[in-house]
């Protein structure tokens, strides 16, 4: 099982190198599928070379609304081959191929436990060619491993986040019991919330029912201290909107 971000990075790079070799391709990218934002996000991209070096930083996001061919692969759970000379090719995908100098592209979905996890793209800049059945079989076997690794990483991150939430709730309960001083208790709670969220500051705002003004009741962090005396009209701030609409 994948137990850290460093481990998943190493696993993905190993699988990416294996995909390059299995498909005799020039480049490979492995992306995750973010269903909430309807995008695919590049996790790793390699180009054939002495050491299959990285060609770009991870994190590039592609809205599926702009790439119907990619969407089709994810929704149909079927592979797709694209040739640069094919007039029927998806224009957006063809433009990406042109920019990267690719003449052929093979895309296949990453599926684990009946969930679409992401996407693999294999490109060839030397000539237009279709992968052989054997190359597809080998690539699919490695893609299956990548899908399982990504799913395990997602599950691990979710379990870590849940554990942090439970620890925070436990610690907050202990802080509330440990002190009878309201200011001290609020400061402890906000400090713990800031640590868990990784935020620079956490501020507690109270709303005046008569004026609608929001005032800082307590805060933790540098930004919170600078805003301690600040007041905000409810209708003029994001915090005010949240107070109104929940």
Coordinates of N, CA and C in Angstrom, one line a residue:
X1 N 0.8 -1.2 0.0 CA 0.0 0.0 0.0 C 0.9 1.2 0.0
X2 N 0.4 2.3 -0.7 CA 1.1 3.6 -0.7 C 0.8 4.3 0.6
X3 N 1.9 4.7 1.3 CA 1.8 5.4 2.6 C 2.3 6.8 2.7
X4 N 2.8 7.4 1.6 CA 3.3 8.7 1.6 C 3.3 9.3 0.2
X5 N 3.3 10.6 0.1 CA 3.4 11.3 -1.2 C 4.7 11.0 -1.9
X6 N 5.8 10.8 -1.2 CA 7.0 10.5 -1.8 C 7.0 9.1 -2.4
X7 N 6.3 8.2 -1.7 CA 6.2 6.8 -2.2 C 5.3 6.8 -3.5
X8 N 4.2 7.5 -3.6 CA 3.4 7.5 -4.8 C 4.2 8.1 -5.9
X9 N 5.0 9.1 -5.7 CA 5.8 9.7 -6.7 C 6.7 8.7 -7.3
X10 N 7.4 8.0 -6.4 CA 8.3 7.0 -6.9 C 7.6 5.9 -7.7
X11 N 6.5 5.4 -7.2 CA 5.7 4.4 -7.9 C 5.3 4.9 -9.3
X12 N 4.8 6.1 -9.4 CA 4.3 6.6 -10.6 C 5.5 6.8 -11.6
X13 N 6.6 7.2 -11.2 CA 7.7 7.3 -12.1 C 8.2 6.0 -12.6
X14 N 8.2 5.0 -11.7 CA 8.6 3.6 -12.2 C 7.6 3.1 -13.2
X15 N 6.3 3.3 -12.9 CA 5.3 2.8 -13.9 C 5.4 3.6 -15.2
X16 N 5.7 4.9 -15.1 CA 5.8 5.7 -16.3 C 6.9 5.2 -17.2
X17 N 8.1 5.0 -16.6 CA 9.2 4.4 -17.3 C 8.8 3.1 -18.0
X18 N 8.1 2.2 -17.2 CA 7.7 1.0 -17.7 C 6.8 1.1 -18.9
X19 N 5.9 2.1 -18.8 CA 5.0 2.3 -19.9 C 5.7 2.8 -21.2
X20 N 6.7 3.6 -21.0 CA 7.5 4.1 -22.2 C 8.1 2.9 -22.9
X21 N 8.7 2.0 -22.1 CA 9.4 0.8 -22.6 C 8.4 -0.2 -23.3
X22 N 7.3 -0.4 -22.5 CA 6.3 -1.4 -23.0 C 5.7 -1.0 -24.3
X23 N 5.4 0.3 -24.5 CA 4.7 0.7 -25.7 C 5.7 1.3 -26.7
X24 N 7.0 1.3 -26.4 CA 8.0 1.8 -27.3 C 7.6 3.2 -27.8
X25 N 7.1 4.0 -26.8 CA 6.6 5.4 -27.1 C 7.7 6.4 -26.7
X26 N 7.5 7.6 -27.2 CA 8.4 8.7 -26.9 C 8.1 9.5 -25.7
X27 N 6.8 9.5 -25.3 CA 6.4 10.2 -24.1 C 5.2 9.5 -23.4
X28 N 5.1 9.8 -22.1 CA 4.0 9.3 -21.4 C 3.6 10.3 -20.3
X29 N 2.3 10.4 -20.1 CA 1.8 11.2 -19.0 C 0.8 10.4 -18.2
X30 N 0.8 10.5 -16.9 CA -0.3 9.9 -16.0 C -1.0 11.0 -15.3
X31 N -2.3 11.1 -15.4 CA -3.1 12.1 -14.9 C -4.2 11.5 -14.0
X32 N -4.6 12.3 -13.0 CA -5.7 11.9 -12.1 C -7.0 12.6 -12.6
X33 N -8.1 12.0 -12.3 CA -9.4 12.5 -12.7 C -10.1 13.1 -11.5
X34 N -10.3 14.5 -11.6 CA -11.0 15.2 -10.5 C -12.4 15.3 -10.9
X35 N -13.3 14.5 -10.3 CA -14.7 14.6 -10.7 C -15.4 15.8 -10.3
X36 N -15.0 16.4 -9.1 CA -15.6 17.6 -8.6 C -15.4 18.8 -9.5
X37 N -14.2 18.9 -10.0 CA -13.9 20.1 -10.9 C -14.0 19.7 -12.4
X38 N -14.3 18.4 -12.7 CA -14.4 18.0 -14.1 C -13.1 18.3 -14.9
X39 N -12.0 17.9 -14.3 CA -10.7 18.1 -14.9 C -9.8 16.9 -14.7
X40 N -8.8 16.8 -15.6 CA -7.7 15.8 -15.4 C -6.5 16.7 -15.0
X41 N -5.7 16.2 -14.1 CA -4.6 16.9 -13.5 C -3.3 16.0 -13.7
X42 N -2.3 16.6 -14.4 CA -1.1 15.8 -14.7 C -0.4 15.5 -13.4
X43 N -0.1 14.3 -13.2 CA 0.7 13.9 -12.0 C 2.2 13.7 -12.4
X44 N 2.4 13.1 -13.5 CA 3.8 12.9 -14.0 C 3.8 12.9 -15.5
X45 N 4.9 13.4 -16.1 CA 5.1 13.4 -17.5 C 6.5 13.2 -17.9
X46 N 6.8 12.1 -18.6 CA 8.2 11.8 -19.0 C 8.3 11.7 -20.5
X47 N 9.5 12.1 -20.9 CA 9.9 12.0 -22.3 C 11.1 11.1 -22.5
X48 N 11.1 10.2 -23.5 CA 12.2 9.3 -23.7 C 13.5 10.0 -23.8
X49 N 14.5 9.5 -23.1 CA 15.9 10.1 -23.2 C 16.8 9.2 -22.4
X50 N 17.9 9.7 -22.1 CA 18.9 8.9 -21.4 C 18.3 8.3 -20.1
X51 N 17.6 9.1 -19.4 CA 17.0 8.7 -18.1 C 15.5 8.9 -18.0
X52 N 14.8 9.0 -19.1 CA 13.4 9.3 -19.1 C 13.1 10.5 -18.3
X53 N 13.7 11.6 -18.6 CA 13.7 12.8 -17.7 C 12.3 13.4 -17.7
X54 N 12.0 14.1 -16.6 CA 10.7 14.8 -16.5 C 10.7 16.0 -17.5
X55 N 9.5 16.1 -18.2 CA 9.4 17.2 -19.2 C 8.7 18.4 -18.7
X56 N 8.1 18.3 -17.5 CA 7.4 19.5 -17.0 C 6.9 19.2 -15.6
X57 N 6.6 20.3 -14.8 CA 6.1 20.1 -13.5 C 4.7 19.5 -13.4
X58 N 4.4 18.7 -12.4 CA 3.1 18.2 -12.3 C 2.1 19.3 -11.9
X59 N 0.8 19.0 -12.0 CA -0.2 19.9 -11.5 C -1.0 20.6 -12.6
X60 N -0.5 20.5 -13.9 CA -1.3 21.1 -15.0 C -2.7 20.5 -15.1
X61 N -3.7 21.3 -15.1 CA -5.1 20.9 -15.2 C -5.7 21.1 -16.5
X62 N -6.5 20.2 -17.0 CA -7.1 20.3 -18.3 C -8.6 20.1 -18.1
X63 N -9.5 21.2 -18.3 CA -10.9 21.0 -18.2 C -11.4 20.1 -19.3
X64 N -12.2 19.1 -18.8 CA -12.7 18.2 -19.8 C -13.7 18.8 -20.8
X65 N -14.3 19.9 -20.4 CA -15.2 20.6 -21.4 C -14.4 21.0 -22.6
X66 N -13.1 21.2 -22.5 CA -12.3 21.6 -23.7 C -11.7 20.5 -24.4
X67 N -11.8 19.2 -23.9 CA -11.2 18.1 -24.5 C -12.1 16.9 -24.5
X68 N -13.0 16.9 -25.5 CA -14.1 15.9 -25.6 C -13.5 14.5 -25.8
X69 N -12.4 14.4 -26.5 CA -11.8 13.0 -26.7 C -11.3 12.4 -25.3
X70 N -10.7 13.3 -24.5 CA -10.3 12.8 -23.2 C -11.5 12.4 -22.4
X71 N -12.6 13.2 -22.4 CA -13.8 12.9 -21.7 C -14.4 11.6 -22.1
X72 N -14.4 11.3 -23.5 CA -14.9 10.1 -24.0 C -14.2 8.9 -23.4
X73 N -12.8 9.0 -23.4 CA -12.0 7.9 -22.8 C -12.4 7.6 -21.4
X74 N -12.6 8.6 -20.6 CA -12.9 8.5 -19.2 C -14.3 7.9 -19.0
X75 N -15.3 8.4 -19.8 CA -16.7 8.0 -19.6 C -17.0 6.6 -20.2
X76 N -16.3 6.3 -21.3 CA -16.6 5.0 -22.0 C -15.7 3.9 -21.4
X77 N -14.6 4.4 -20.7 CA -13.6 3.4 -20.1 C -13.0 2.6 -21.2
X78 N -12.8 3.2 -22.3 CA -12.2 2.5 -23.5 C -11.0 3.3 -24.0
X79 N -10.0 2.7 -24.5 CA -8.8 3.4 -25.1 C -9.1 4.1 -26.4
X80 N -8.3 5.0 -26.8 CA -8.5 5.8 -28.0 C -7.2 6.1 -28.6
X81 N -7.0 5.9 -29.9 CA -5.8 6.2 -30.7 C -6.1 7.5 -31.5
X82 N -5.2 8.4 -31.5 CA -5.4 9.6 -32.3 C -4.1 9.8 -33.2
X83 N -4.4 10.0 -34.5 CA -3.3 10.3 -35.4 C -3.4 11.7 -35.9
X84 N -2.2 12.4 -36.0 CA -2.2 13.8 -36.3 C -2.8 14.1 -37.6
X85 N -2.7 13.2 -38.6 CA -3.2 13.5 -39.9 C -4.7 13.1 -40.1
X86 N -5.3 12.6 -39.0 CA -6.7 12.2 -39.1 C -7.6 13.5 -39.0
X87 N -8.4 13.8 -40.1 CA -9.2 15.0 -40.0 C -10.4 14.9 -39.0
X88 N -10.7 13.7 -38.5 CA -11.7 13.5 -37.6 C -11.2 13.6 -36.1
X89 N -9.9 13.9 -36.0 CA -9.4 13.9 -34.6 C -9.9 15.2 -33.9
X90 N -10.1 15.0 -32.6 CA -10.5 16.1 -31.7 C -9.6 17.3 -31.9
X91 N -10.1 18.5 -32.3 CA -9.2 19.6 -32.6 C -8.3 20.0 -31.4
X92 N -8.9 20.0 -30.2 CA -8.1 20.4 -29.0 C -7.0 19.4 -28.7
X93 N -7.3 18.1 -28.9 CA -6.2 17.1 -28.7 C -5.2 17.2 -29.8
X94 N -5.6 17.5 -31.0 CA -4.7 17.6 -32.1 C -3.8 18.8 -31.9
X95 N -4.3 19.9 -31.4 CA -3.5 21.1 -31.1 C -2.4 20.8 -30.0
X96 N -2.8 20.0 -29.0 CA -1.8 19.6 -28.0 C -0.7 18.8 -28.6
X97 N -1.1 17.9 -29.5 CA -0.2 17.0 -30.2 C 0.8 17.9 -31.1
X98 N 0.2 18.9 -31.7 CA 1.1 19.7 -32.6 C 2.1 20.5 -31.7
X99 N 1.6 21.0 -30.6 CA 2.5 21.8 -29.7 C 3.7 20.9 -29.2
X100 N 3.4 19.7 -28.9 CA 4.4 18.8 -28.4 C 5.2 18.0 -29.4
X101 N 4.8 18.2 -30.7 CA 5.5 17.5 -31.8 C 5.1 16.0 -31.9
X102 N 4.0 15.6 -31.4 CA 3.5 14.2 -31.4 C 2.8 14.0 -32.7
X103 N 3.0 12.8 -33.3 CA 2.3 12.4 -34.5 C 1.3 11.4 -34.3
X104 N 1.4 10.7 -33.1 CA 0.3 9.7 -32.8 C 0.2 9.7 -31.2
X105 N -1.0 9.4 -30.8 CA -1.3 9.4 -29.4 C -2.2 8.3 -29.0
X106 N -1.9 7.6 -27.9 CA -2.8 6.5 -27.4 C -3.2 6.9 -26.0
X107 N -4.5 6.9 -25.8 CA -5.0 7.3 -24.4 C -5.8 6.1 -23.9
X108 N -5.6 5.8 -22.6 CA -6.4 4.8 -21.9 C -6.8 5.2 -20.5
X109 N -8.0 4.8 -20.0 CA -8.4 5.2 -18.7 C -7.7 4.3 -17.6
X110 N -7.6 4.9 -16.4 CA -7.1 4.2 -15.3 C -8.4 3.8 -14.4
X111 N -8.6 2.6 -14.3 CA -9.8 2.1 -13.5 C -9.4 1.1 -12.4
X112 N -9.8 1.4 -11.2 CA -9.6 0.5 -10.1 C -10.8 0.4 -9.3
X113 N -11.2 -0.9 -8.9 CA -12.4 -1.1 -8.1 C -13.6 -0.5 -8.7
X114 N -13.7 -0.5 -10.0 CA -14.8 0.0 -10.7 C -14.9 1.5 -10.7
X115 N -13.8 2.2 -10.3 CA -13.8 3.7 -10.3 C -12.8 4.2 -11.3
X116 N -13.2 5.2 -12.1 CA -12.3 5.8 -13.0 C -11.4 6.8 -12.2
X117 N -10.1 6.4 -12.1 CA -9.1 7.2 -11.3 C -8.4 8.2 -12.1
X118 N -8.1 7.9 -13.4 CA -7.3 8.9 -14.1 C -7.1 8.4 -15.6
X119 N -6.0 8.8 -16.1 CA -5.8 8.7 -17.6 C -4.3 8.5 -17.9
X120 N -4.0 7.7 -18.8 CA -2.6 7.5 -19.3 C -2.6 7.9 -20.8
X121 N -1.6 8.7 -21.2 CA -1.4 9.1 -22.6 C 0.0 8.7 -23.0
X122 N 0.1 8.0 -24.1 CA 1.4 7.6 -24.7 C 1.5 8.3 -26.1
X123 N 2.6 9.0 -26.3 CA 2.8 9.7 -27.5 C 4.0 9.3 -28.3
X124 N 3.9 9.5 -29.6 CA 5.1 9.1 -30.5 C 5.3 10.3 -31.4
X125 N 6.5 10.8 -31.4 CA 6.9 11.9 -32.2 C 7.7 11.5 -33.5
X126 N 8.0 10.2 -33.6 CA 8.8 9.8 -34.7 C 8.0 9.5 -36.0
X127 N 6.8 8.9 -35.8 CA 6.0 8.6 -36.9 C 4.6 8.3 -36.5
X128 N 3.6 8.4 -37.4 CA 2.3 8.0 -37.1 C 2.2 6.4 -37.0
X129 N 1.8 5.9 -35.9 CA 1.8 4.4 -35.8 C 0.7 4.1 -34.8
X130 N 0.2 2.9 -34.9 CA -0.7 2.3 -33.9 C 0.0 1.3 -33.1
X131 N -0.3 1.2 -31.8 CA 0.3 0.3 -31.0 C -0.1 -1.1 -31.4
X132 N 0.8 -2.1 -31.2 CA 0.5 -3.5 -31.5 C -0.4 -4.0 -30.3
X133 N -1.0 -5.2 -30.6 CA -1.8 -5.8 -29.5 C -1.0 -6.1 -28.3
X134 N 0.3 -6.6 -28.5 CA 1.1 -6.9 -27.4 C 1.5 -5.6 -26.6
X135 N 1.8 -4.6 -27.3 CA 2.2 -3.3 -26.6 C 1.0 -2.8 -25.8
X136 N -0.2 -2.9 -26.3 CA -1.4 -2.5 -25.6 C -1.6 -3.4 -24.4
X137 N -1.4 -4.7 -24.5 CA -1.6 -5.6 -23.4 C -0.6 -5.2 -22.2
X138 N 0.7 -5.0 -22.6 CA 1.7 -4.6 -21.6 C 1.3 -3.3 -21.0
X139 N 1.0 -2.3 -21.8 CA 0.6 -1.0 -21.3 C -0.6 -1.0 -20.4
X140 N -1.6 -1.8 -20.7 CA -2.8 -1.9 -19.9 C -2.5 -2.6 -18.5
X141 N -1.6 -3.6 -18.5 CA -1.2 -4.2 -17.3 C -0.5 -3.2 -16.3
X142 N 0.4 -2.4 -16.9 CA 1.0 -1.3 -16.1 C 0.0 -0.2 -15.7
X143 N -0.9 0.1 -16.6 CA -1.9 1.1 -16.2 C -2.8 0.6 -15.1
X144 N -3.1 -0.7 -15.1 CA -3.9 -1.2 -14.0 C -3.1 -1.0 -12.6
X145 N -1.8 -1.2 -12.6 CA -1.0 -1.0 -11.4 C -1.1 0.4 -11.0
X146 N -1.0 1.3 -12.0 CA -1.0 2.8 -11.7 C -2.3 3.1 -11.1
X147 N -3.4 2.6 -11.6 CA -4.8 2.9 -11.1 C -4.9 2.5 -9.6
X148 N -4.4 1.3 -9.3 CA -4.5 0.8 -7.9 C -3.6 1.7 -7.0
X149 N -2.4 2.1 -7.5 CA -1.5 2.9 -6.7 C -2.2 4.2 -6.4
X150 N -2.8 4.8 -7.4 CA -3.5 6.1 -7.2 C -4.7 6.0 -6.2
X151 N -5.5 5.0 -6.4 CA -6.6 4.8 -5.5 C -6.1 4.6 -4.1
X152 N -5.1 3.8 -3.9 CA -4.6 3.6 -2.5 C -4.1 4.9 -1.9
X153 N -3.4 5.7 -2.8 CA -2.9 7.0 -2.3 C -4.1 7.9 -1.9
X154 N -5.2 7.9 -2.7 CA -6.3 8.7 -2.3 C -7.0 8.3 -1.0
X155 N -7.1 7.0 -0.9 CA -7.7 6.4 0.3 C -6.8 6.8 1.6
X156 N -5.5 6.7 1.4 CA -4.6 7.0 2.5 C -4.7 8.5 2.9
X157 N -4.7 9.4 1.9 CA -4.9 10.8 2.2 C -6.2 11.1 2.9
X158 N -7.3 10.4 2.5 CA -8.6 10.6 3.1 C -8.6 10.1 4.5
X159 N -7.9 9.0 4.8 CA -7.8 8.4 6.2 C -7.0 9.3 7.0
X160 N -5.9 9.9 6.5 CA -5.1 10.8 7.3 C -5.8 12.1 7.6
X161 N -6.6 12.6 6.7 CA -7.4 13.8 6.9 C -8.5 13.5 8.0
X162 N -9.1 12.4 7.9 CA -10.1 12.0 8.9 C -9.5 11.9 10.3
X163 N -8.3 11.2 10.3 CA -7.6 11.1 11.6 C -7.3 12.4 12.2
X164 N -6.9 13.4 11.4 CA -6.5 14.7 11.9 C -7.8 15.4 12.4
X165 N -8.9 15.2 11.7 CA -10.1 15.8 12.2 C -10.5 15.3 13.6
X166 N -10.4 14.0 13.7 CA -10.8 13.3 15.0 C -9.9 13.8 16.1
X167 N -8.6 13.9 15.8 CA -7.6 14.4 16.8 C -8.0 15.8 17.2
X168 N -8.3 16.6 16.2 CA -8.7 18.0 16.6 C -9.9 18.1 17.5
X169 N -10.9 17.3 17.2 CA -12.1 17.3 18.0 C -11.8 16.8 19.4
X170 N -10.9 15.8 19.5 CA -10.6 15.3 20.8 C -9.8 16.4 21.6
X171 N -8.8 17.0 20.9 CA -8.0 18.1 21.6 C -8.9 19.3 22.0
X172 N -9.8 19.7 21.1 CA -10.7 20.8 21.5 C -11.5 20.5 22.7
X173 N -12.0 19.2 22.8 CA -12.8 18.8 23.9 C -12.0 18.9 25.2
X174 N -10.7 18.5 25.1 CA -9.8 18.6 26.3 C -9.5 20.0 26.7
X175 N -9.4 20.9 25.7 CA -9.1 22.3 26.0 C -10.3 23.0 26.6
X176 N -11.5 22.6 26.2 CA -12.7 23.2 26.8 C -12.8 22.8 28.2
X177 N -12.5 21.5 28.5 CA -12.6 21.0 29.9 C -11.5 21.6 30.8
X178 N -10.3 21.8 30.2 CA -9.1 22.1 31.0 C -9.1 23.6 31.5
X179 N -9.9 24.5 30.8 CA -9.8 25.9 31.2 C -11.2 26.5 31.4
X180 N -11.4 27.3 32.4 CA -12.6 28.0 32.6 C -12.6 29.4 32.1
X181 N -11.4 29.8 31.6 CA -11.2 31.1 31.0 C -11.7 31.1 29.5
X182 N -12.7 31.8 29.1 CA -13.2 31.8 27.8 C -12.2 32.2 26.8
X183 N -11.5 33.3 27.0 CA -10.5 33.8 26.1 C -9.4 32.8 25.8
X184 N -8.9 32.2 26.9 CA -7.9 31.2 26.8 C -8.4 30.0 26.0
X185 N -9.6 29.6 26.2 CA -10.2 28.4 25.5 C -10.3 28.7 24.0
X186 N -10.9 29.9 23.7 CA -11.0 30.3 22.3 C -9.7 30.3 21.6
X187 N -8.7 30.8 22.3 CA -7.3 30.9 21.7 C -6.8 29.5 21.4
X188 N -7.0 28.6 22.3 CA -6.5 27.2 22.2 C -7.2 26.5 21.0
X189 N -8.5 26.7 20.9 CA -9.3 26.1 19.8 C -8.9 26.6 18.5
X190 N -8.7 27.9 18.4 CA -8.4 28.5 17.1 C -6.9 28.1 16.7
X191 N -6.1 28.0 17.7 CA -4.7 27.7 17.3 C -4.6 26.2 16.8
X192 N -5.4 25.4 17.4 CA -5.5 24.0 16.9 C -6.1 23.9 15.5
X193 N -7.1 24.7 15.3 CA -7.8 24.7 13.9 C -6.8 25.3 12.9
X194 N -6.0 26.3 13.3 CA -5.0 26.8 12.3 C -3.9 25.8 12.0
X195 N -3.5 25.0 13.0 CA -2.5 24.0 12.7 C -3.0 22.9 11.8
X196 N -4.2 22.4 12.0 CA -4.8 21.4 11.2 C -5.1 21.8 9.8
X197 N -5.5 23.0 9.6 CA -5.8 23.5 8.3 C -4.6 24.0 7.5
X198 N -3.5 24.2 8.3 CA -2.3 24.7 7.6 C -2.5 26.2 7.2
X199 N -3.3 26.9 7.9 CA -3.6 28.3 7.6 C -2.7 29.3 8.3
X200 N -2.5 30.5 7.7 CA -1.7 31.5 8.4 C -2.4 32.1 9.6
X201 N -3.7 32.2 9.5 CA -4.5 32.8 10.6 C -5.9 32.2 10.6
X202 N -6.5 32.1 11.7 CA -7.9 31.7 11.9 C -8.5 32.8 12.8
X203 N -9.7 33.3 12.3 CA -10.3 34.4 13.0 C -11.8 34.0 13.3
X204 N -12.2 34.3 14.6 CA -13.6 34.1 14.9 C -14.3 35.5 14.9
X205 N -15.3 35.6 14.1 CA -16.1 36.8 13.9 C -17.5 36.7 14.5
X206 N -17.9 37.7 15.2 CA -19.3 37.8 15.8 C -20.1 38.8 15.0
X207 N -21.4 38.5 14.8 CA -22.2 39.4 14.1 C -23.2 40.2 15.0
X208 N -23.2 41.5 14.8 CA -24.1 42.3 15.6 C -25.5 42.3 14.9
X209 N -26.5 41.7 15.6 CA -27.8 41.5 15.0 C -28.5 42.9 14.6
X210 N -28.1 44.0 15.3 CA -28.7 45.2 15.0 C -28.1 45.9 13.8
X211 N -26.8 46.1 13.8 CA -26.1 46.8 12.8 C -25.7 45.9 11.6
X212 N -25.6 44.6 11.8 CA -25.1 43.8 10.8 C -23.6 43.7 10.7
X213 N -22.9 44.5 11.6 CA -21.4 44.5 11.5 C -20.8 43.2 12.0
X214 N -19.7 42.9 11.5 CA -18.9 41.7 12.0 C -17.7 42.2 12.7
X215 N -17.4 41.7 13.8 CA -16.2 42.2 14.6 C -15.4 40.9 15.0
X216 N -14.1 41.1 15.1 CA -13.2 40.0 15.5 C -13.4 39.8 17.0
X217 N -13.8 38.6 17.3 CA -13.9 38.2 18.7 C -12.6 37.6 19.2
X218 N -12.0 36.8 18.4 CA -10.7 36.2 18.8 C -10.0 35.7 17.6
X219 N -8.7 35.6 17.6 CA -8.0 35.1 16.4 C -6.6 34.5 16.8
X220 N -6.1 33.7 15.8 CA -4.8 33.1 16.0 C -4.0 33.3 14.8
X221 N -2.8 33.8 14.9 CA -1.9 34.1 13.8 C -1.7 35.5 13.6
X222 N -0.7 35.9 12.8 CA -0.3 37.3 12.6 C -1.4 38.1 12.0
X223 N -2.0 37.6 10.9 CA -3.1 38.3 10.2 C -4.3 38.5 11.2
X224 N -4.5 37.6 12.0 CA -5.6 37.7 13.0 C -5.3 38.9 14.0
X225 N -4.0 39.0 14.4 CA -3.7 40.1 15.3 C -3.8 41.5 14.6
X226 N -3.5 41.6 13.3 CA -3.6 42.9 12.7 C -5.0 43.2 12.4
X227 N -5.9 42.3 12.4 CA -7.3 42.5 12.1 C -8.2 42.6 13.4
X228 N -7.5 42.5 14.5 CA -8.2 42.4 15.8 C -9.2 43.5 16.0
X229 N -8.8 44.7 15.5 CA -9.7 45.9 15.8 C -10.5 46.2 14.5
X230 N -10.4 45.4 13.5 CA -11.2 45.7 12.3 C -12.6 45.3 12.4
X231 N -13.5 46.1 11.8 CA -14.9 45.8 11.7 C -15.3 45.7 10.3
X232 N -16.3 44.9 9.9 CA -16.7 44.8 8.5 C -18.2 44.8 8.4
X233 N -18.7 45.5 7.5 CA -20.1 45.5 7.2 C -20.5 44.1 6.6
X234 N -21.6 43.6 7.0 CA -22.0 42.2 6.6 C -22.1 42.1 5.1
X235 N -22.7 43.2 4.5 CA -23.0 43.1 3.0 C -21.8 43.4 2.2
X236 N -20.7 43.9 2.8 CA -19.5 44.3 2.0 C -18.3 43.3 2.1
X237 N -18.5 42.1 2.6 CA -17.4 41.2 2.8 C -17.8 39.8 2.5
X238 N -16.8 38.9 2.1 CA -17.1 37.5 1.9 C -17.6 36.9 3.2
X239 N -16.9 37.3 4.3 CA -17.4 36.7 5.6 C -18.8 37.1 5.9
X240 N -19.2 38.3 5.5 CA -20.6 38.7 5.7 C -21.6 37.9 4.9
X241 N -21.2 37.6 3.7 CA -22.0 36.7 2.8 C -22.2 35.4 3.4
X242 N -21.1 34.8 4.0 CA -21.2 33.5 4.6 C -22.1 33.5 5.8
X243 N -22.0 34.7 6.6 CA -22.8 34.8 7.8 C -24.3 34.8 7.4
X244 N -24.6 35.4 6.3 CA -26.0 35.6 5.8 C -26.5 34.3 5.3
X245 N -25.7 33.6 4.5 CA -26.2 32.4 3.7 C -25.8 31.1 4.3
X246 N -24.8 31.1 5.2 CA -24.4 29.8 5.8 C -23.4 29.1 5.0

